[in-house]
Amino acid sequence: MQWNKINNITNFVLQFNGTEKFIRAPAGNGPVTYTVSSLTAGNKYTFTLFSMFENVRSSGVQYEAATVPKNAEDFRSSNQDESSITLQWNKINNSTSFVLQFNGTETNISAPDGDGPVTYTVTSLTAGTRYTFTLFYVFENIRNSQGQLSAVTAPRNAEGLTKSGQDESSITLQWNKINNSTNFVLQFNGRETFIRAPDGDGPVIHTISSLAAGTRYSFSLFSVFENVRSSGVQLTAVTVPENAKGFRASEQDDSRITLRWNKVGSNINFVLQFNGTETFIGAPDVYGPVTYTVTSLTPRTNYTFTLFSVFENVRSSGVSIFAATGPNYVFGLDLKLELLEQMTKSEMEDALIELLRENNLPPHITLKIISSKP
């Protein structure tokens, strides 16, 4: 506190909080200055000052003053989205209010009723941007020194997330780049992959490998700015199914050819393509090979058949064979085979067809095993 000196023989008594302090008249000219210490932050005090000459006091003057409130405690960001940041700090009492300063503006915030922290949400912000906030505690129009905090808004989600390609063991995803400071996290199968924002313009391309053929996968893509994630976007995509194995003609006559192949999986269908037409063939319920008979064919004619495995409208690369309609010529082979393991007729046919093809079997020959007892 400060007041004007009277003369060199007039002293002073400062009275506050039930105590009195004797203050001798200072030498020289100029005002009298006295500091009252060990006070409580953010508190109002009433001081009474008496002039004193030879133990006789004046009537006294009164003055009220407040100490500066203490600095902000536990000032932090508790939440954020693309356009807002929620701030939180500790309340002192019902008489201490606050001033929040950011972007050249000030906002007065009253002390809330009840206990617990103070929460305030700053809105209309720009996504993926860093902001600096300054918080003042205010008591009787007196501000504390300040508390500062930097916080960021969540980045916006990536746009244009799509599947740009796939094969039996990989899926390639593509999405639009946001800027050079926004990275990405791709989440699938309980795993997360960090993807840095690429240099230059153009889309971001990422290939996920080592996948299972003919399988559905769900992907979640998050934009990331300074460790803060966006809400995320989702995409479901499938890998290409495997081609059917053992595709061949098993029987034919003048107007029909019966085709057969091994089942790929319980949820894998097929498309048979020949003569410019396509036929959809559903996955059979039973175990074992799939058979399909093509009818109304022309005798003594060569046909090319292409078989595609299909999973959720995604086709395999396809496998092709040649087969011809009859008349058929039948010849017999008397073979003695030693089997290392038990095989079905179907498995034996597949093995023998492969063996004969390796030995230049004409492409239109079909094979059927007829067992007989010795």
mmCIF file of C-alpha atoms in Angstrom:
data_model
loop_
_atom_site.group_PDB
_atom_site.id
_atom_site.type_symbol
_atom_site.label_atom_id
_atom_site.label_comp_id
_atom_site.label_asym_id
_atom_site.label_seq_id
_atom_site.Cartn_x
_atom_site.Cartn_y
_atom_site.Cartn_z
ATOM 1 C CA MET A 1 0.000 0.000 0.000
ATOM 2 C CA GLN A 2 1.047 3.585 -0.490
ATOM 3 C CA TRP A 3 0.039 6.967 0.999
ATOM 4 C CA ASN A 4 1.407 10.489 1.339
ATOM 5 C CA LYS A 5 3.851 11.323 4.098
ATOM 6 C CA ILE A 6 2.730 14.111 6.502
ATOM 7 C CA ASN A 7 6.028 15.187 8.097
ATOM 8 C CA ASN A 8 9.053 13.701 9.756
ATOM 9 C CA ILE A 9 7.431 13.415 13.202
ATOM 10 C CA THR A 10 4.078 11.857 12.284
ATOM 11 C CA ASN A 11 4.111 8.058 12.261
ATOM 12 C CA PHE A 12 1.374 5.602 11.262
ATOM 13 C CA VAL A 13 -0.534 2.550 12.495
ATOM 14 C CA LEU A 14 -1.998 0.076 9.981
ATOM 15 C CA GLN A 15 -4.824 -2.021 11.357
ATOM 16 C CA PHE A 16 -6.186 -5.179 9.615
ATOM 17 C CA ASN A 17 -7.422 -8.640 10.524
ATOM 18 C CA GLY A 18 -7.380 -7.737 14.218
ATOM 19 C CA THR A 19 -3.672 -6.814 14.143
ATOM 20 C CA GLU A 20 -1.803 -3.495 14.169
ATOM 21 C CA LYS A 21 1.462 -2.609 12.515
ATOM 22 C CA PHE A 22 3.476 0.462 13.632
ATOM 23 C CA ILE A 23 5.069 2.238 10.650
ATOM 24 C CA ARG A 24 7.655 4.947 11.324
ATOM 25 C CA ALA A 25 7.668 8.079 9.204
ATOM 26 C CA PRO A 26 10.381 7.503 6.581
ATOM 27 C CA ALA A 27 13.229 9.921 6.067
ATOM 28 C CA GLY A 28 13.205 12.042 2.955
ATOM 29 C CA ASN A 29 10.378 13.107 0.724
ATOM 30 C CA GLY A 30 8.044 10.941 -1.308
ATOM 31 C CA PRO A 31 5.167 8.600 -0.451
ATOM 32 C CA VAL A 32 5.115 5.967 2.263
ATOM 33 C CA THR A 33 5.100 2.363 0.903
ATOM 34 C CA TYR A 34 4.249 -0.691 2.983
ATOM 35 C CA THR A 35 3.748 -4.302 1.895
ATOM 36 C CA VAL A 36 1.444 -6.650 3.812
ATOM 37 C CA SER A 37 2.578 -10.229 3.259
ATOM 38 C CA SER A 38 1.470 -13.799 4.111
ATOM 39 C CA LEU A 39 -2.040 -13.144 2.827
ATOM 40 C CA THR A 40 -4.416 -15.592 1.153
ATOM 41 C CA ALA A 41 -4.703 -15.576 -2.643
ATOM 42 C CA GLY A 42 -7.993 -14.318 -4.048
ATOM 43 C CA ASN A 43 -9.184 -12.772 -0.800
ATOM 44 C CA LYS A 44 -10.560 -9.313 0.095
ATOM 45 C CA TYR A 45 -9.078 -7.360 3.019
ATOM 46 C CA THR A 46 -10.092 -4.130 4.829
ATOM 47 C CA PHE A 47 -7.243 -1.897 6.027
ATOM 48 C CA THR A 48 -7.506 1.085 8.434
ATOM 49 C CA LEU A 49 -4.651 3.609 8.489
ATOM 50 C CA PHE A 50 -4.119 6.010 11.412
ATOM 51 C CA SER A 51 -1.706 8.943 11.538
ATOM 52 C CA MET A 52 -0.061 9.173 14.976
ATOM 53 C CA PHE A 53 1.638 12.094 16.728
ATOM 54 C CA GLU A 54 2.942 11.555 20.286
ATOM 55 C CA ASN A 55 0.600 8.531 20.803
ATOM 56 C CA VAL A 56 -2.436 10.479 19.625
ATOM 57 C CA ARG A 57 -4.161 8.913 16.592
ATOM 58 C CA SER A 58 -6.162 10.463 13.821
ATOM 59 C CA SER A 59 -9.709 9.323 13.097
ATOM 60 C CA GLY A 60 -8.280 6.997 10.465
ATOM 61 C CA VAL A 61 -9.025 6.172 6.817
ATOM 62 C CA GLN A 62 -10.211 2.854 5.435
ATOM 63 C CA TYR A 63 -9.251 1.058 2.244
ATOM 64 C CA GLU A 64 -10.340 -2.294 0.775
ATOM 65 C CA ALA A 65 -8.036 -4.334 -1.427
ATOM 66 C CA ALA A 66 -7.917 -7.886 -2.755
ATOM 67 C CA THR A 67 -5.038 -10.269 -3.374
ATOM 68 C CA VAL A 68 -4.516 -11.786 -6.801
ATOM 69 C CA PRO A 69 -6.236 -15.179 -7.212
ATOM 70 C CA LYS A 70 -3.960 -18.182 -7.567
ATOM 71 C CA ASN A 71 -2.999 -19.501 -11.012
ATOM 72 C CA ALA A 72 -5.204 -21.889 -12.965
ATOM 73 C CA GLU A 73 -5.011 -25.462 -11.711
ATOM 74 C CA ASP A 74 -5.288 -28.583 -13.892
ATOM 75 C CA PHE A 75 -6.031 -26.527 -17.005
ATOM 76 C CA ARG A 76 -6.421 -29.074 -19.813
ATOM 77 C CA SER A 77 -8.445 -30.122 -22.856
ATOM 78 C CA SER A 78 -10.915 -32.874 -22.011
ATOM 79 C CA ASN A 79 -12.438 -33.481 -25.432
ATOM 80 C CA GLN A 80 -12.482 -32.286 -29.025
ATOM 81 C CA ASP A 81 -14.129 -32.858 -32.377
ATOM 82 C CA GLU A 82 -13.739 -31.300 -35.819
ATOM 83 C CA SER A 83 -15.160 -27.899 -34.812
ATOM 84 C CA SER A 84 -14.841 -27.619 -31.020
ATOM 85 C CA ILE A 85 -12.489 -28.109 -28.061
ATOM 86 C CA THR A 86 -13.760 -28.675 -24.523
ATOM 87 C CA LEU A 87 -11.550 -27.193 -21.789
ATOM 88 C CA GLN A 88 -11.574 -28.031 -18.098
ATOM 89 C CA TRP A 89 -9.982 -26.574 -14.959
ATOM 90 C CA ASN A 90 -10.447 -26.551 -11.197
ATOM 91 C CA LYS A 91 -12.870 -24.170 -9.524
ATOM 92 C CA ILE A 92 -11.639 -22.138 -6.502
ATOM 93 C CA ASN A 93 -14.798 -20.746 -4.952
ATOM 94 C CA ASN A 94 -18.096 -19.119 -5.923
ATOM 95 C CA SER A 95 -16.626 -15.600 -6.045
ATOM 96 C CA THR A 96 -13.735 -16.266 -8.429
ATOM 97 C CA SER A 97 -14.694 -16.025 -12.108
ATOM 98 C CA PHE A 98 -12.601 -16.580 -15.231
ATOM 99 C CA VAL A 99 -11.505 -14.969 -18.488
ATOM 100 C CA LEU A 100 -10.589 -17.216 -21.435
ATOM 101 C CA GLN A 101 -8.428 -15.571 -24.072
ATOM 102 C CA PHE A 102 -7.808 -17.001 -27.561
ATOM 103 C CA ASN A 103 -7.561 -15.833 -31.164
ATOM 104 C CA GLY A 104 -7.548 -12.202 -30.006
ATOM 105 C CA THR A 105 -10.880 -12.512 -28.163
ATOM 106 C CA GLU A 106 -11.812 -12.711 -24.480
ATOM 107 C CA THR A 107 -14.713 -14.621 -22.961
ATOM 108 C CA ASN A 108 -15.947 -14.034 -19.403
ATOM 109 C CA ILE A 109 -16.956 -17.228 -17.605
ATOM 110 C CA SER A 110 -18.796 -17.109 -14.268
ATOM 111 C CA ALA A 111 -17.949 -19.490 -11.467
ATOM 112 C CA PRO A 112 -20.474 -22.356 -11.716
ATOM 113 C CA ASP A 113 -22.619 -23.476 -8.811
ATOM 114 C CA GLY A 114 -21.674 -26.650 -7.026
ATOM 115 C CA ASP A 115 -18.381 -28.452 -6.668
ATOM 116 C CA GLY A 116 -16.304 -30.100 -9.345
ATOM 117 C CA PRO A 117 -14.263 -28.769 -12.260
ATOM 118 C CA VAL A 118 -15.291 -25.975 -14.603
ATOM 119 C CA THR A 119 -16.033 -27.115 -18.176
ATOM 120 C CA TYR A 120 -16.236 -24.801 -21.172
ATOM 121 C CA THR A 121 -16.553 -25.688 -24.877
ATOM 122 C CA VAL A 122 -15.073 -23.430 -27.543
ATOM 123 C CA THR A 123 -17.035 -23.847 -30.796
ATOM 124 C CA SER A 124 -16.865 -22.778 -34.473
ATOM 125 C CA LEU A 125 -13.241 -23.871 -34.805
ATOM 126 C CA THR A 126 -11.432 -25.231 -37.866
ATOM 127 C CA ALA A 127 -10.783 -28.972 -38.147
ATOM 128 C CA GLY A 128 -7.209 -30.184 -37.700
ATOM 129 C CA THR A 129 -5.908 -26.890 -36.263
ATOM 130 C CA ARG A 130 -3.792 -26.004 -33.193
ATOM 131 C CA TYR A 131 -5.120 -23.315 -30.846
ATOM 132 C CA THR A 132 -3.503 -21.577 -27.844
ATOM 133 C CA PHE A 133 -5.767 -20.711 -24.903
ATOM 134 C CA THR A 134 -4.918 -18.401 -21.983
ATOM 135 C CA LEU A 135 -6.982 -18.697 -18.794
ATOM 136 C CA PHE A 136 -7.125 -16.024 -16.066
ATOM 137 C CA TYR A 137 -8.712 -16.456 -12.634
ATOM 138 C CA VAL A 138 -10.477 -13.186 -11.725
ATOM 139 C CA PHE A 139 -11.342 -11.917 -8.233
ATOM 140 C CA GLU A 140 -12.643 -8.358 -7.695
ATOM 141 C CA ASN A 141 -11.486 -7.456 -11.231
ATOM 142 C CA ILE A 142 -7.968 -8.620 -10.426
ATOM 143 C CA ARG A 143 -6.486 -11.268 -12.709
ATOM 144 C CA ASN A 144 -3.856 -13.818 -11.894
ATOM 145 C CA SER A 145 -0.705 -14.163 -13.955
ATOM 146 C CA GLN A 146 -2.357 -16.643 -16.416
ATOM 147 C CA GLY A 147 -2.331 -20.306 -17.438
ATOM 148 C CA GLN A 148 -1.666 -21.319 -21.032
ATOM 149 C CA LEU A 149 -2.687 -24.403 -22.956
ATOM 150 C CA SER A 150 -2.288 -25.578 -26.555
ATOM 151 C CA ALA A 151 -4.905 -27.954 -27.946
ATOM 152 C CA VAL A 152 -5.993 -29.165 -31.378
ATOM 153 C CA THR A 153 -9.299 -29.917 -33.028
ATOM 154 C CA ALA A 154 -9.904 -33.353 -34.511
ATOM 155 C CA PRO A 155 -9.078 -33.569 -38.227
ATOM 156 C CA ARG A 156 -11.878 -34.176 -40.689
ATOM 157 C CA ASN A 157 -12.399 -37.682 -42.001
ATOM 158 C CA ALA A 158 -10.707 -38.768 -45.201
ATOM 159 C CA GLU A 159 -12.974 -38.526 -48.234
ATOM 160 C CA GLY A 160 -13.250 -40.887 -51.169
ATOM 161 C CA LEU A 161 -12.319 -44.090 -49.312
ATOM 162 C CA THR A 162 -12.775 -46.863 -51.865
ATOM 163 C CA LYS A 163 -11.370 -50.211 -52.941
ATOM 164 C CA SER A 164 -9.206 -49.730 -56.032
ATOM 165 C CA GLY A 165 -8.121 -53.333 -56.546
ATOM 166 C CA GLN A 166 -7.847 -56.803 -55.080
ATOM 167 C CA ASP A 167 -6.503 -60.272 -55.755
ATOM 168 C CA GLU A 168 -6.537 -63.559 -53.856
ATOM 169 C CA SER A 169 -4.270 -62.312 -51.046
ATOM 170 C CA SER A 170 -4.470 -58.510 -51.031
ATOM 171 C CA ILE A 171 -6.825 -55.520 -51.160
ATOM 172 C CA THR A 172 -5.744 -52.057 -52.310
ATOM 173 C CA LEU A 173 -7.528 -49.063 -50.764
ATOM 174 C CA GLN A 174 -7.523 -45.462 -51.944
ATOM 175 C CA TRP A 175 -8.659 -42.157 -50.409
ATOM 176 C CA ASN A 176 -8.113 -38.425 -50.793
ATOM 177 C CA LYS A 177 -5.158 -36.774 -49.044
ATOM 178 C CA ILE A 178 -6.112 -33.986 -46.580
ATOM 179 C CA ASN A 179 -2.843 -32.054 -46.184
ATOM 180 C CA ASN A 180 0.837 -32.640 -45.401
ATOM 181 C CA SER A 181 0.328 -32.596 -41.628
ATOM 182 C CA THR A 182 -2.575 -35.040 -41.405
ATOM 183 C CA ASN A 183 -1.597 -38.725 -41.256
ATOM 184 C CA PHE A 184 -3.806 -41.809 -41.099
ATOM 185 C CA VAL A 185 -4.395 -44.973 -39.084
ATOM 186 C CA LEU A 186 -5.960 -47.998 -40.803
ATOM 187 C CA GLN A 187 -7.648 -50.433 -38.438
ATOM 188 C CA PHE A 188 -8.686 -53.997 -39.360
ATOM 189 C CA ASN A 189 -8.655 -57.472 -37.824
ATOM 190 C CA GLY A 190 -7.698 -55.991 -34.453
ATOM 191 C CA ARG A 191 -4.565 -54.418 -35.907
ATOM 192 C CA GLU A 192 -3.608 -50.804 -36.616
ATOM 193 C CA THR A 193 -1.309 -49.547 -39.369
ATOM 194 C CA PHE A 194 0.118 -46.019 -39.312
ATOM 195 C CA ILE A 195 0.191 -44.382 -42.772
ATOM 196 C CA ARG A 196 2.094 -41.129 -43.193
ATOM 197 C CA ALA A 197 0.668 -38.377 -45.403
ATOM 198 C CA PRO A 198 2.425 -38.804 -48.772
ATOM 199 C CA ASP A 199 4.333 -36.024 -50.488
ATOM 200 C CA GLY A 200 2.715 -34.348 -53.455
ATOM 201 C CA ASP A 201 -0.893 -34.212 -54.518
ATOM 202 C CA GLY A 202 -3.129 -37.062 -55.539
ATOM 203 C CA PRO A 203 -4.824 -39.848 -53.591
ATOM 204 C CA VAL A 204 -3.306 -41.987 -50.850
ATOM 205 C CA ILE A 205 -2.924 -45.633 -51.937
ATOM 206 C CA HIS A 206 -2.310 -48.473 -49.487
ATOM 207 C CA THR A 207 -2.231 -52.236 -50.102
ATOM 208 C CA ILE A 208 -3.064 -54.742 -47.361
ATOM 209 C CA SER A 209 -1.388 -58.074 -48.086
ATOM 210 C CA SER A 210 -1.244 -61.606 -46.626
ATOM 211 C CA LEU A 211 -5.039 -61.916 -46.650
ATOM 212 C CA ALA A 212 -7.138 -65.042 -47.150
ATOM 213 C CA ALA A 213 -8.754 -65.641 -50.540
ATOM 214 C CA GLY A 214 -12.528 -65.213 -50.813
ATOM 215 C CA THR A 215 -12.890 -63.424 -47.473
ATOM 216 C CA ARG A 216 -14.759 -60.301 -46.377
ATOM 217 C CA TYR A 217 -12.776 -57.655 -44.430
ATOM 218 C CA SER A 218 -13.959 -54.514 -42.635
ATOM 219 C CA PHE A 219 -11.615 -51.512 -42.577
ATOM 220 C CA SER A 220 -11.789 -48.345 -40.427
ATOM 221 C CA LEU A 221 -9.752 -45.336 -41.535
ATOM 222 C CA PHE A 222 -8.931 -42.499 -39.105
ATOM 223 C CA SER A 223 -7.328 -39.158 -39.955
ATOM 224 C CA VAL A 224 -4.683 -38.191 -37.353
ATOM 225 C CA PHE A 225 -3.443 -34.685 -36.466
ATOM 226 C CA GLU A 226 -0.992 -34.386 -33.547
ATOM 227 C CA ASN A 227 -2.200 -37.716 -32.076
ATOM 228 C CA VAL A 228 -5.866 -36.667 -32.252
ATOM 229 C CA ARG A 229 -8.030 -38.930 -34.421
ATOM 230 C CA SER A 230 -11.090 -38.200 -36.494
ATOM 231 C CA SER A 231 -14.334 -40.108 -35.918
ATOM 232 C CA GLY A 232 -13.329 -42.521 -38.696
ATOM 233 C CA VAL A 233 -14.900 -43.927 -41.866
ATOM 234 C CA GLN A 234 -15.585 -47.577 -42.628
ATOM 235 C CA LEU A 235 -15.361 -49.736 -45.758
ATOM 236 C CA THR A 236 -16.036 -53.419 -46.383
ATOM 237 C CA ALA A 237 -14.148 -55.212 -49.167
ATOM 238 C CA VAL A 238 -13.451 -58.815 -50.194
ATOM 239 C CA THR A 239 -10.497 -60.684 -51.636
ATOM 240 C CA VAL A 240 -10.742 -62.592 -54.918
ATOM 241 C CA PRO A 241 -11.719 -66.260 -54.459
ATOM 242 C CA GLU A 242 -9.441 -69.076 -55.608
ATOM 243 C CA ASN A 243 -10.030 -70.711 -58.962
ATOM 244 C CA ALA A 244 -11.821 -74.056 -58.886
ATOM 245 C CA LYS A 245 -9.447 -77.027 -59.042
ATOM 246 C CA GLY A 246 -9.996 -80.193 -61.066
ATOM 247 C CA PHE A 247 -12.053 -78.481 -63.790
ATOM 248 C CA ARG A 248 -12.632 -80.960 -66.639
ATOM 249 C CA ALA A 249 -15.209 -82.699 -68.809
ATOM 250 C CA SER A 250 -16.347 -85.923 -67.187
ATOM 251 C CA GLU A 251 -18.879 -87.147 -69.771
ATOM 252 C CA GLN A 252 -20.230 -86.170 -73.195
ATOM 253 C CA ASP A 253 -22.393 -87.372 -76.036
ATOM 254 C CA ASP A 254 -23.636 -85.873 -79.304
ATOM 255 C CA SER A 255 -25.416 -82.906 -77.685
ATOM 256 C CA ARG A 256 -24.235 -82.669 -74.078
ATOM 257 C CA ILE A 257 -21.056 -82.206 -72.115
ATOM 258 C CA THR A 258 -20.946 -82.759 -68.368
ATOM 259 C CA LEU A 259 -18.372 -80.657 -66.559
ATOM 260 C CA ARG A 260 -17.054 -81.184 -63.072
ATOM 261 C CA TRP A 261 -14.788 -79.380 -60.645
ATOM 262 C CA ASN A 262 -13.952 -79.305 -56.979
ATOM 263 C CA LYS A 263 -16.006 -77.206 -54.608
ATOM 264 C CA VAL A 264 -14.052 -74.147 -53.394
ATOM 265 C CA GLY A 265 -15.967 -73.198 -50.239
ATOM 266 C CA SER A 266 -19.438 -73.154 -48.738
ATOM 267 C CA ASN A 267 -20.084 -69.580 -49.839
ATOM 268 C CA ILE A 268 -18.319 -69.600 -53.230
ATOM 269 C CA ASN A 269 -20.563 -69.670 -56.305
ATOM 270 C CA PHE A 270 -19.537 -70.073 -59.947
ATOM 271 C CA VAL A 271 -20.076 -68.555 -63.370
ATOM 272 C CA LEU A 272 -19.632 -70.780 -66.425
ATOM 273 C CA GLN A 273 -18.835 -68.891 -69.609
ATOM 274 C CA PHE A 274 -19.047 -70.393 -73.127
ATOM 275 C CA ASN A 275 -20.271 -69.426 -76.599
ATOM 276 C CA GLY A 276 -20.739 -65.823 -75.463
ATOM 277 C CA THR A 277 -23.134 -66.790 -72.664
ATOM 278 C CA GLU A 278 -22.775 -66.925 -68.888
ATOM 279 C CA THR A 279 -24.502 -69.321 -66.509
ATOM 280 C CA PHE A 280 -24.666 -68.760 -62.743
ATOM 281 C CA ILE A 281 -24.156 -71.933 -60.667
ATOM 282 C CA GLY A 282 -24.793 -71.743 -56.929
ATOM 283 C CA ALA A 283 -22.473 -73.313 -54.381
ATOM 284 C CA PRO A 284 -23.734 -76.852 -53.704
ATOM 285 C CA ASP A 285 -24.784 -77.808 -50.201
ATOM 286 C CA VAL A 286 -23.062 -81.202 -50.215
ATOM 287 C CA TYR A 287 -19.394 -82.039 -49.987
ATOM 288 C CA GLY A 288 -17.621 -83.332 -53.072
ATOM 289 C CA PRO A 289 -17.231 -82.253 -56.692
ATOM 290 C CA VAL A 290 -19.633 -79.936 -58.489
ATOM 291 C CA THR A 291 -21.147 -81.202 -61.750
ATOM 292 C CA TYR A 292 -22.983 -79.271 -64.425
ATOM 293 C CA THR A 293 -24.301 -80.517 -67.788
ATOM 294 C CA VAL A 294 -24.345 -78.213 -70.801
ATOM 295 C CA THR A 295 -27.096 -79.293 -73.222
ATOM 296 C CA SER A 296 -28.343 -78.493 -76.761
ATOM 297 C CA LEU A 297 -24.852 -78.641 -78.213
ATOM 298 C CA THR A 298 -23.831 -79.486 -81.792
ATOM 299 C CA PRO A 299 -22.318 -82.941 -82.507
ATOM 300 C CA ARG A 300 -18.614 -83.183 -83.343
ATOM 301 C CA THR A 301 -17.940 -79.607 -82.150
ATOM 302 C CA ASN A 302 -15.154 -78.212 -80.024
ATOM 303 C CA TYR A 303 -16.147 -75.906 -77.163
ATOM 304 C CA THR A 304 -14.148 -73.685 -74.822
ATOM 305 C CA PHE A 305 -15.466 -73.420 -71.283
ATOM 306 C CA THR A 306 -14.222 -70.849 -68.747
ATOM 307 C CA LEU A 307 -15.132 -71.251 -65.091
ATOM 308 C CA PHE A 308 -14.979 -68.396 -62.566
ATOM 309 C CA SER A 309 -15.298 -68.709 -58.804
ATOM 310 C CA VAL A 310 -17.499 -65.895 -57.435
ATOM 311 C CA PHE A 311 -17.568 -64.402 -53.920
ATOM 312 C CA GLU A 312 -19.830 -61.391 -53.298
ATOM 313 C CA ASN A 313 -19.775 -60.448 -57.019
ATOM 314 C CA VAL A 314 -15.976 -60.649 -57.190
ATOM 315 C CA ARG A 315 -14.675 -63.194 -59.694
ATOM 316 C CA SER A 316 -11.517 -65.248 -59.733
ATOM 317 C CA SER A 317 -9.138 -65.005 -62.687
ATOM 318 C CA GLY A 318 -10.881 -68.012 -64.257
ATOM 319 C CA VAL A 319 -9.747 -71.372 -65.609
ATOM 320 C CA SER A 320 -10.468 -72.644 -69.137
ATOM 321 C CA ILE A 321 -10.714 -76.097 -70.766
ATOM 322 C CA PHE A 322 -11.521 -77.481 -74.220
ATOM 323 C CA ALA A 323 -14.131 -80.224 -74.675
ATOM 324 C CA ALA A 324 -15.903 -81.724 -77.690
ATOM 325 C CA THR A 325 -19.267 -83.394 -78.290
ATOM 326 C CA GLY A 326 -19.505 -86.967 -79.673
ATOM 327 C CA PRO A 327 -19.889 -89.421 -81.245
ATOM 328 C CA ASN A 328 -17.692 -90.860 -78.495
ATOM 329 C CA TYR A 329 -15.042 -93.484 -78.898
ATOM 330 C CA VAL A 330 -14.528 -95.675 -75.901
ATOM 331 C CA PHE A 331 -11.376 -97.577 -75.083
ATOM 332 C CA GLY A 332 -10.326 -99.337 -71.942
ATOM 333 C CA LEU A 333 -7.154 -99.262 -69.915
ATOM 334 C CA ASP A 334 -6.241 -102.130 -67.671
ATOM 335 C CA LEU A 335 -4.217 -100.531 -64.888
ATOM 336 C CA LYS A 336 -2.854 -102.001 -61.709
ATOM 337 C CA LEU A 337 -2.422 -99.232 -59.150
ATOM 338 C CA GLU A 338 -0.770 -99.238 -55.774
ATOM 339 C CA LEU A 339 -2.418 -96.579 -53.615
ATOM 340 C CA LEU A 340 -0.468 -95.067 -50.760
ATOM 341 C CA GLU A 341 -3.693 -93.830 -49.200
ATOM 342 C CA GLN A 342 -7.410 -94.394 -49.644
ATOM 343 C CA MET A 343 -8.888 -92.391 -52.543
ATOM 344 C CA THR A 344 -12.402 -91.894 -53.866
ATOM 345 C CA LYS A 345 -13.209 -92.541 -57.538
ATOM 346 C CA SER A 346 -13.372 -88.810 -58.087
ATOM 347 C CA GLU A 347 -9.924 -88.269 -56.595
ATOM 348 C CA MET A 348 -8.517 -91.158 -58.670
ATOM 349 C CA GLU A 349 -9.984 -89.686 -61.868
ATOM 350 C CA ASP A 350 -8.404 -86.314 -61.141
ATOM 351 C CA ALA A 351 -5.013 -87.896 -60.475
ATOM 352 C CA LEU A 352 -5.109 -90.066 -63.632
ATOM 353 C CA ILE A 353 -6.266 -87.170 -65.836
ATOM 354 C CA GLU A 354 -3.312 -85.131 -64.630
ATOM 355 C CA LEU A 355 -0.954 -88.066 -65.217
ATOM 356 C CA LEU A 356 -2.223 -88.612 -68.785
ATOM 357 C CA ARG A 357 -2.045 -84.882 -69.561
ATOM 358 C CA GLU A 358 1.562 -84.815 -68.458
ATOM 359 C CA ASN A 359 2.107 -87.560 -71.032
ATOM 360 C CA ASN A 360 0.475 -85.605 -73.899
ATOM 361 C CA LEU A 361 -3.067 -86.935 -73.586
ATOM 362 C CA PRO A 362 -5.212 -85.397 -76.376
ATOM 363 C CA PRO A 363 -7.179 -82.489 -74.859
ATOM 364 C CA HIS A 364 -10.674 -83.807 -75.618
ATOM 365 C CA ILE A 365 -10.296 -87.196 -73.924
ATOM 366 C CA THR A 366 -12.343 -87.691 -70.764
ATOM 367 C CA LEU A 367 -11.851 -90.387 -68.172
ATOM 368 C CA LYS A 368 -14.226 -92.406 -66.079
ATOM 369 C CA ILE A 369 -13.109 -95.153 -63.708
ATOM 370 C CA ILE A 370 -15.144 -98.352 -63.550
ATOM 371 C CA SER A 371 -14.061 -100.658 -60.808
ATOM 372 C CA SER A 372 -14.463 -104.455 -61.116
ATOM 373 C CA LYS A 373 -13.702 -107.283 -58.778
ATOM 374 C CA PRO A 374 -10.903 -109.652 -59.898
#
